[in-house]
Short mmCIF file of C-alpha atoms and ligand atoms in Angstrom, two decimals:
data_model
loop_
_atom_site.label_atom_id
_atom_site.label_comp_id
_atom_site.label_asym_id
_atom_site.label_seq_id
_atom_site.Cartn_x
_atom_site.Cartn_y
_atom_site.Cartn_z
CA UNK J 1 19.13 10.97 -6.90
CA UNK J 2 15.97 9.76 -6.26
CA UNK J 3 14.71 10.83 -9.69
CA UNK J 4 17.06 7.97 -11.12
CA UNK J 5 15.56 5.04 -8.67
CA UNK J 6 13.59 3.09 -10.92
CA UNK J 7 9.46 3.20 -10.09
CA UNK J 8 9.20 -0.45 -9.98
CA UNK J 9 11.65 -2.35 -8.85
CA UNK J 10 13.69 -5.47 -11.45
CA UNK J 11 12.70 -3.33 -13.92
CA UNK J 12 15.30 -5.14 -16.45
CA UNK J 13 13.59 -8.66 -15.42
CA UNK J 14 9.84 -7.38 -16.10
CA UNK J 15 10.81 -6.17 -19.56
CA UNK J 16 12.33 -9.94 -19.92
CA UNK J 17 9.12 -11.16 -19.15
CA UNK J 18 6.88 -8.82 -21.30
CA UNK J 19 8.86 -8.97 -24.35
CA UNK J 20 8.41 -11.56 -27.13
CA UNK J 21 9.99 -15.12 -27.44
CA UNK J 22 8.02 -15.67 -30.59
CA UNK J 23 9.35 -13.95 -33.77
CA UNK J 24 6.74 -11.63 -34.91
CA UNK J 25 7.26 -13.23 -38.86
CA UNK J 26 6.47 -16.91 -37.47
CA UNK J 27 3.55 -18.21 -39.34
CA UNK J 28 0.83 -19.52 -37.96
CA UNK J 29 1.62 -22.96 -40.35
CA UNK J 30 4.92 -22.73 -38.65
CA UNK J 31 3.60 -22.86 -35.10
CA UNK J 32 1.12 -25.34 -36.00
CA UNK J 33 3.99 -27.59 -37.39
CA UNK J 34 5.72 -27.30 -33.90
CA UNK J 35 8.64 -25.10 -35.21
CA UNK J 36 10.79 -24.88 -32.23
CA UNK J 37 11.19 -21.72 -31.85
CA UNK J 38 7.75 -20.79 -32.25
CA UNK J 39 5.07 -21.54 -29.73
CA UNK J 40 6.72 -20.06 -26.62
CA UNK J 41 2.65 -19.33 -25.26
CA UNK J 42 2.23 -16.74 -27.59
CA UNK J 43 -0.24 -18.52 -29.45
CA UNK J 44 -1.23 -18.65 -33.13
CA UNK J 45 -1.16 -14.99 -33.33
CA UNK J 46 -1.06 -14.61 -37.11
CA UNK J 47 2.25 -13.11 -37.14
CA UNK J 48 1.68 -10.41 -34.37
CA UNK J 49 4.43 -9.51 -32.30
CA UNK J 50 3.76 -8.07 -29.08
CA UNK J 51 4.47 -7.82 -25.28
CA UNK J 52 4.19 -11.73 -23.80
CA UNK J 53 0.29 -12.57 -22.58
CA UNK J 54 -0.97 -9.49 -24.77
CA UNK J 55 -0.69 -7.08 -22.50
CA UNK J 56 -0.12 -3.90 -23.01
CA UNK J 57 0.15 -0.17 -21.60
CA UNK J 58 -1.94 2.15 -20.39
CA UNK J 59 -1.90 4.49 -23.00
CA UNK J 60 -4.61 6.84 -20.81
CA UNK J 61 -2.60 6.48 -17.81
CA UNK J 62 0.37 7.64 -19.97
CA UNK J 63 -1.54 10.76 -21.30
CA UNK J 64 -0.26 9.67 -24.70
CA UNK J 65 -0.82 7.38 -27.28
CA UNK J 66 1.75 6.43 -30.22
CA UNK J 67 -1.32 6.02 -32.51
CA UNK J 68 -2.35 9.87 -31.79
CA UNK J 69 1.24 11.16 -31.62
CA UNK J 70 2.04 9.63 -35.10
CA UNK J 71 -0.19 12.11 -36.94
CA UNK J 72 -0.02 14.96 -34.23
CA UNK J 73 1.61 18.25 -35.67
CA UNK J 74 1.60 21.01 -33.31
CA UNK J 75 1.12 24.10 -35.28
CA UNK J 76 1.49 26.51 -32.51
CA UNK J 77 -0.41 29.52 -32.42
CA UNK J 78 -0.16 32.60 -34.99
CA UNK J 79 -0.81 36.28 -35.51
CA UNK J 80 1.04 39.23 -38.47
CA UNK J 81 3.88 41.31 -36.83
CA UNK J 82 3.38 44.70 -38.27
CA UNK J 83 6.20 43.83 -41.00
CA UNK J 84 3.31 41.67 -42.14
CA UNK J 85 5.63 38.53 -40.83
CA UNK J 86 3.93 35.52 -39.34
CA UNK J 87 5.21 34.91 -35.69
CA UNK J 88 4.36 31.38 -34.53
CA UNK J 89 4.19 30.65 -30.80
CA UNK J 90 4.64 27.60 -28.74
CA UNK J 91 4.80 26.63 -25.16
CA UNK J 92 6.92 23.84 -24.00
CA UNK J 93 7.06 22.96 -20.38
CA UNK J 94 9.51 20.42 -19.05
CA UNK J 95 7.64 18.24 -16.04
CA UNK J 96 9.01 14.81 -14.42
CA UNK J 97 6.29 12.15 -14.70
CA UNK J 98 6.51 8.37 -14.77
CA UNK J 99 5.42 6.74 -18.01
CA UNK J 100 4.68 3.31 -18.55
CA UNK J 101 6.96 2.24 -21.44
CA UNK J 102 6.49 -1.51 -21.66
CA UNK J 103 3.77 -3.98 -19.36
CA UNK J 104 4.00 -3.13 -15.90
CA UNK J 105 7.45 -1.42 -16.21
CA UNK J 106 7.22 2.75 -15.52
CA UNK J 107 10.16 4.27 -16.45
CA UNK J 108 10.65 7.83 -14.18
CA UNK J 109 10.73 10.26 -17.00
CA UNK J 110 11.47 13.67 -17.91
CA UNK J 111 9.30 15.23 -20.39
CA UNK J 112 8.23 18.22 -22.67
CA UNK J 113 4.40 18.76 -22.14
CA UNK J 114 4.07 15.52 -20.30
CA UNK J 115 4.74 13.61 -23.59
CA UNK J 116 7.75 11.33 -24.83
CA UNK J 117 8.36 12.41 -27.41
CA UNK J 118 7.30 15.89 -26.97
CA UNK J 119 4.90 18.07 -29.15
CA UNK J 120 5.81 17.77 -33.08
CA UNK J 121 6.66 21.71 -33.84
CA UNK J 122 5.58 22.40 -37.38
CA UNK J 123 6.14 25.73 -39.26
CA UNK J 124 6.51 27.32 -42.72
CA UNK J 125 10.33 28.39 -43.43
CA UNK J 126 10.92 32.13 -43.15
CA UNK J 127 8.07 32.64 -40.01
CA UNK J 128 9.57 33.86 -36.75
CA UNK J 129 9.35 31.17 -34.20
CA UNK J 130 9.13 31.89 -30.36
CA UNK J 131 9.20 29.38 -27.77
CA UNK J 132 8.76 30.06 -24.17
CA UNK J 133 9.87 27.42 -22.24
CA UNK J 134 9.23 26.85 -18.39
CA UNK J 135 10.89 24.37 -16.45
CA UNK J 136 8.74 22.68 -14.20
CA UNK J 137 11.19 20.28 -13.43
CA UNK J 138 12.80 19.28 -10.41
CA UNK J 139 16.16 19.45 -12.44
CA UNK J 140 17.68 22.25 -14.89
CA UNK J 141 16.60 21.93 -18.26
CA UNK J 142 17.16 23.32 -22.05
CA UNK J 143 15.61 23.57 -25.47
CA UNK J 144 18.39 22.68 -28.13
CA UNK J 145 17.14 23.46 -31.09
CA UNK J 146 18.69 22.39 -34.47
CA UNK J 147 18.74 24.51 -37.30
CA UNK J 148 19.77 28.20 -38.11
CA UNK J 149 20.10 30.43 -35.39
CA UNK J 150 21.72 33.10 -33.38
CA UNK J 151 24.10 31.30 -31.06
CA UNK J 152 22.12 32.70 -27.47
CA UNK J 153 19.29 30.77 -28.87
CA UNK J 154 21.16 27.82 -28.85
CA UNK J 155 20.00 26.43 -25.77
CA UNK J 156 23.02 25.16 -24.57
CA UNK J 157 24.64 26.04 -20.72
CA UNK J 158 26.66 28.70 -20.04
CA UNK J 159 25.57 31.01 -23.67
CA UNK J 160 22.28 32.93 -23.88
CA UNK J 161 19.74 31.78 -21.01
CA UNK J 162 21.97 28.79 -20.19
CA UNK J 163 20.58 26.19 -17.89
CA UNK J 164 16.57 26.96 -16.98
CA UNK J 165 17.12 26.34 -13.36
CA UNK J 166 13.46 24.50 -12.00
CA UNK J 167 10.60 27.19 -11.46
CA UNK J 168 12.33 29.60 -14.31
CA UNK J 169 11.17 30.29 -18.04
CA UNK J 170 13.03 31.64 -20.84
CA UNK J 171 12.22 32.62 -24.27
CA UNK J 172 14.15 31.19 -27.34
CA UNK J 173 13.27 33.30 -30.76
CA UNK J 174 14.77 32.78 -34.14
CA UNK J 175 13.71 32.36 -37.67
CA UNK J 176 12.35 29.33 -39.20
CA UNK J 177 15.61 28.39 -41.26
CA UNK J 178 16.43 26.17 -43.29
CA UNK J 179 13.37 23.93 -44.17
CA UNK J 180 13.95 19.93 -43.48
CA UNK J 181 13.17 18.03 -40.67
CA UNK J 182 14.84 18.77 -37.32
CA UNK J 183 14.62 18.30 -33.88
CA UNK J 184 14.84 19.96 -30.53
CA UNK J 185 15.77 18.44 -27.25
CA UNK J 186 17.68 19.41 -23.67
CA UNK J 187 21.16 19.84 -23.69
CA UNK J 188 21.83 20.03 -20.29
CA UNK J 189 24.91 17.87 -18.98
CA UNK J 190 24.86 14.77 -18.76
CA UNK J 191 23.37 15.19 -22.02
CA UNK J 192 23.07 11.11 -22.74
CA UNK J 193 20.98 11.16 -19.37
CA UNK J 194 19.00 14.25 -20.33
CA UNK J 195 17.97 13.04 -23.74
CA UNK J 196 17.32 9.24 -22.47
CA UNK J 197 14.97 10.37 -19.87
CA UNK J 198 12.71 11.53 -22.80
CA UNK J 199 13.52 15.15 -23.59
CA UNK J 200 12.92 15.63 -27.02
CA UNK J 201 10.65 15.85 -30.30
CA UNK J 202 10.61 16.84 -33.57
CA UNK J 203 10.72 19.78 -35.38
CA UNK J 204 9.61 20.19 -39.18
CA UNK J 205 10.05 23.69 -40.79
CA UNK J 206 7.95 23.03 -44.22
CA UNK J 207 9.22 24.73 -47.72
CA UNK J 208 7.52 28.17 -48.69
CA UNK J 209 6.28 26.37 -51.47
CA UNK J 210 4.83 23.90 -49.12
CA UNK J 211 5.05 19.93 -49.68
CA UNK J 212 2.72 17.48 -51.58
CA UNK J 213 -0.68 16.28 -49.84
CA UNK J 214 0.28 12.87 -48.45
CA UNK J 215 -0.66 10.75 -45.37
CA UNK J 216 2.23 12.47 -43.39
CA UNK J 217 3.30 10.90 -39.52
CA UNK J 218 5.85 11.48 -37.42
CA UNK J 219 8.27 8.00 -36.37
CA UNK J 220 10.77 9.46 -33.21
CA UNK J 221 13.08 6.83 -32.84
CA UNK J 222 13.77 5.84 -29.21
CA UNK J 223 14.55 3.36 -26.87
CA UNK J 224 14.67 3.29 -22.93
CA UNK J 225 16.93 2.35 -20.30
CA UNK J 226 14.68 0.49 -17.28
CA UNK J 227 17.52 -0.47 -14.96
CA UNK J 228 20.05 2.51 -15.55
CA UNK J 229 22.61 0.50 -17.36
CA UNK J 230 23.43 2.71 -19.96
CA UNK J 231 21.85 0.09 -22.10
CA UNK J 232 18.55 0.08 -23.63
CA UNK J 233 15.67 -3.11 -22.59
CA UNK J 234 13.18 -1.22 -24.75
CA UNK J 235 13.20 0.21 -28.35
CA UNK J 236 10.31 1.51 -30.25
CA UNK J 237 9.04 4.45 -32.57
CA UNK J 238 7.23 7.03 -30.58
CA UNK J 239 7.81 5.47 -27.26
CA UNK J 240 5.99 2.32 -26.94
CA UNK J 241 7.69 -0.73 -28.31
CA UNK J 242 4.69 -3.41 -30.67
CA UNK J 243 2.68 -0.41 -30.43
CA UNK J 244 1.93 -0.33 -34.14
CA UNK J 245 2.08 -4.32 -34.00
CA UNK J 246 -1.18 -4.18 -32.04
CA UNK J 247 -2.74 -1.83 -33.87
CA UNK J 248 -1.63 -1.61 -37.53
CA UNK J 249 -1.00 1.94 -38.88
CA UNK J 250 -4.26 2.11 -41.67
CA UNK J 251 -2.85 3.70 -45.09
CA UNK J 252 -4.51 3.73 -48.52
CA UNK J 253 -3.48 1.79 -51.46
CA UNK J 254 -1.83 4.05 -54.03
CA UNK J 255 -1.86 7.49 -51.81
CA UNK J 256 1.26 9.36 -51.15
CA UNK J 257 3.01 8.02 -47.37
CA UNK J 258 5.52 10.76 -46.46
CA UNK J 259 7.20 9.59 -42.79
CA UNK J 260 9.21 12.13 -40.86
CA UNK J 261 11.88 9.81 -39.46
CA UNK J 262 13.89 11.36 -36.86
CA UNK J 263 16.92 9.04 -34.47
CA UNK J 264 17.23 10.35 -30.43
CA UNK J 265 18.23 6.85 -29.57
CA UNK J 266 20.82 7.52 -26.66
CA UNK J 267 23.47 4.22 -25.77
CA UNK J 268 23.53 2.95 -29.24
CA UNK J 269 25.24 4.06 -31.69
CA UNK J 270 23.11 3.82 -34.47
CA UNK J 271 19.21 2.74 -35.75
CA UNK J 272 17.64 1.94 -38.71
CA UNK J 273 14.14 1.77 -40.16
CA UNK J 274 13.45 -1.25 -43.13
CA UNK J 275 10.14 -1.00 -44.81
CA UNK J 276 8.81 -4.60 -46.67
CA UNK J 277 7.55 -4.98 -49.79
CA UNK J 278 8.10 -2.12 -51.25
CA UNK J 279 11.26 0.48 -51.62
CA UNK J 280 10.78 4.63 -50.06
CA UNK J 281 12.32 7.57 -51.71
CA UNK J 282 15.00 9.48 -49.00
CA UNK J 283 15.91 12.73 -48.38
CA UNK J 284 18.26 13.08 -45.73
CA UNK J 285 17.43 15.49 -43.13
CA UNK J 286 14.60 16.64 -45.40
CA UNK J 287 16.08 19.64 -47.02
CA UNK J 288 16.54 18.56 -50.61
CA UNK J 289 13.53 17.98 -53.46
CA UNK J 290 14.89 14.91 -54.99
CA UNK J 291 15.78 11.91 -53.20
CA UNK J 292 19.26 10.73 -52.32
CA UNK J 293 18.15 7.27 -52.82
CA UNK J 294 15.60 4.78 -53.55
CA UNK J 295 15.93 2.00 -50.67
CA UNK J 296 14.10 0.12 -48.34
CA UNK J 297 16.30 0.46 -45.46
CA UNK J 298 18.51 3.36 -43.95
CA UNK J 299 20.29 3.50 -41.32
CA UNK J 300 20.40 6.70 -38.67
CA UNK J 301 23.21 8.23 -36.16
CA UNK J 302 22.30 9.64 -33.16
CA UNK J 303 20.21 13.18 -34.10
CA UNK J 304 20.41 12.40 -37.66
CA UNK J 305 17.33 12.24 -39.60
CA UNK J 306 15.13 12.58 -43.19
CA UNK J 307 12.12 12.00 -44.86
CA UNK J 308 10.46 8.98 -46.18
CA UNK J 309 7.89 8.93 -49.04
CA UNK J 310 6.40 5.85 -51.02
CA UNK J 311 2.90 4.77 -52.17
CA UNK J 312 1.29 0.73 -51.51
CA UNK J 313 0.18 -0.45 -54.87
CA UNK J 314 -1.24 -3.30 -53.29
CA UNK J 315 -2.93 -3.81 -50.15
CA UNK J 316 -2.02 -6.04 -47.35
CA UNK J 317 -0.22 -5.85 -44.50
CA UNK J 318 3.31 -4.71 -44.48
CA UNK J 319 6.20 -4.81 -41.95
CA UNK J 320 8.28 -1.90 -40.61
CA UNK J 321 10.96 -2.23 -37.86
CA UNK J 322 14.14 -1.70 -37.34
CA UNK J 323 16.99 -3.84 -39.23
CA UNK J 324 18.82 -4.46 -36.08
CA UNK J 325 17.29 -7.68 -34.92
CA UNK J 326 17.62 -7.22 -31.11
CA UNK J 327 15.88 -3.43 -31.64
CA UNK J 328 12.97 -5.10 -33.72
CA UNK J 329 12.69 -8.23 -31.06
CA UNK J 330 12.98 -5.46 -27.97
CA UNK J 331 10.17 -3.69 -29.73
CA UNK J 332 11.33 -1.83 -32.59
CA UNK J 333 8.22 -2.64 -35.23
CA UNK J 334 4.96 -2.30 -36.43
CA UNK J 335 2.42 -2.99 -39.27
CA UNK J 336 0.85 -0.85 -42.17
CA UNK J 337 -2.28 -2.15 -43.03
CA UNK J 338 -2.72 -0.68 -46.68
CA UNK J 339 -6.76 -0.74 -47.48
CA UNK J 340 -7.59 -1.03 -50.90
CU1 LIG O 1 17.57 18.33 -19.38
#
């Protein structure tokens, strides 16, 4: 298909050459001592990680930018049904489109709303939810949502709508059940292909009684396969690997961090996010009040997800990445950079 030729060609060997040799936690004393693993060009860097020589994507080009999609909730559109019920809207439209995913390497993608991941669908548990999807598409396409619903919404072939062929639209309606943190994505076989390619987002239904205030984001964890291996060259959270190591995330000492955490990593098995310097309260797929655990680290199957909530009491710059080496080194981490 020529949908699966990659953009670029040696895509695997141009993510080689943008991707670190330097260890982002090599000190600048370390380099300046002539460590030997430290050095590699990458220059005294302060600890940075990030894509060899600097560069980086083009984040306009793309039409997205992690930094923007971290605190982006898409809250739809509203308006009472006579029962006095609040029906929230969405449009989602599925469109091929090449994204840049690391330096010089464009990965032929298929997207919701031109985006990877796609819109982050918020919504207050109990509304009725109504999603019209059109595929626009050169290849037959779903919405999967998870959750509570009637099994025609399901948005899998062959049950409901089925498969949106290319040029069709469909309607998926259901009720906001349960609240937690779930996620939505094509189902359409070969599903490992379909998700990879970059179909999918989150989905947060919020509690009736709502949530507390808190610096909320959104961390889809994903990774990419350049050269059609079935194996990942890039890994990041929200698409673009050192992303957040360019730019640090800004939070506030002492204010409430709540991260909706959500795994779509296709070709390995699991992933894991490890915060330093401080320990998060969990709740596993968001749909509990108290935390299973108090932990720095957890680790995520494919689909599986939860919520994340901690406060900085001191301010600095703090670490987050993925506890699988290779994922953080491939592009799996980022900074907080907690303001007093
Ligand atoms: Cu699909």
């Amino acid at each position: 298909m020529a949908a699966s030729v990659p953009v670029l060609g040696a895509g695997a060997a141009a993510v080689h050459a943008a991707v670190p040799l330097r260890h982002p936690w090599d000190t600048e004393a370390q380099a300046a001592a002539g460590a030997e693993h430290a050095g590699h060009g990458a220059g005294a860097d302060g600890g940075h990680a990030d894509f060899r020589d600097g560069r980086t994507v083009d984040h306009r080009a793309n039409g997205f930018d992690p930094h923007e999609i971290l605190r982006d909730f898409d809250w739809g559109t509203t308006r009472r049904l006579p029962s006095g019920r609040v029906l929230r809207e969405w449009e989602l439209y599925a469109v091929d489109r090449e994204i840049e995913v690391a330096p010089g390497v464009k990965f032929a993608a298929w997207t919701y709303n031109g985006r990877i991941p796609g819109p982050t669908l918020r919504c207050r548990e109990g509304e009725r939810l109504r999603i019209t999807f059109v595929n626009g598409s050169a290849h037959p396409h779903t919405i999967h949502f998870h959750g509570i619903h009637p099994a025609e919404m399901d948005g899998v072939p062959g049950v409901g709508a089925g498969q949106i062929a290319p040029g069709a639209r469909t309607v998926y309606e259901f009720d906001a059940l349960p609240a937690g943190l779930h996620l939505y994505h094509c189902h359409v076989r070969p599903l490992a292909e379909h998700i990879a390619k970059g179909l999918y987002g989150a989905f947060i239904v919020d509690p009736r009684a709502g949530r507390e205030d808190a610096d909320e984001m959104v961390m889809v964890m994903n990774g990419f396969d350049t050269n059609f291996d079935r194996a990942n060259e890039v890994y990041a959270a929200n698409t673009i690997g050192f992303a957040y190591m360019q730019r640090p995330i800004v939070a506030r000492k002492d204010a409430l961090v709540r991260v909706f955490l959500v795994n779509v990593l296709e070709y390995d098995l699991i992933n894991s996010f490890h915060l330093h310097g401080n320990l998060f309260n969990y709740f596993p797929t968001g749909t509990g009040s108290r935390p299973s655990e108090l932990t720095d680290t957890v680790m995520l199957c494919q689909g599986q997800r939860g919520i994340l909530e901690w406060r900085f009491p001191h301010p600095g710059r703090y670490m987050f990445h993925a506890h699988q080496s290779e994922f953080t080194e491939l592009g799996w981490q980022g900074f907080f950079a907690v303001e007093g």
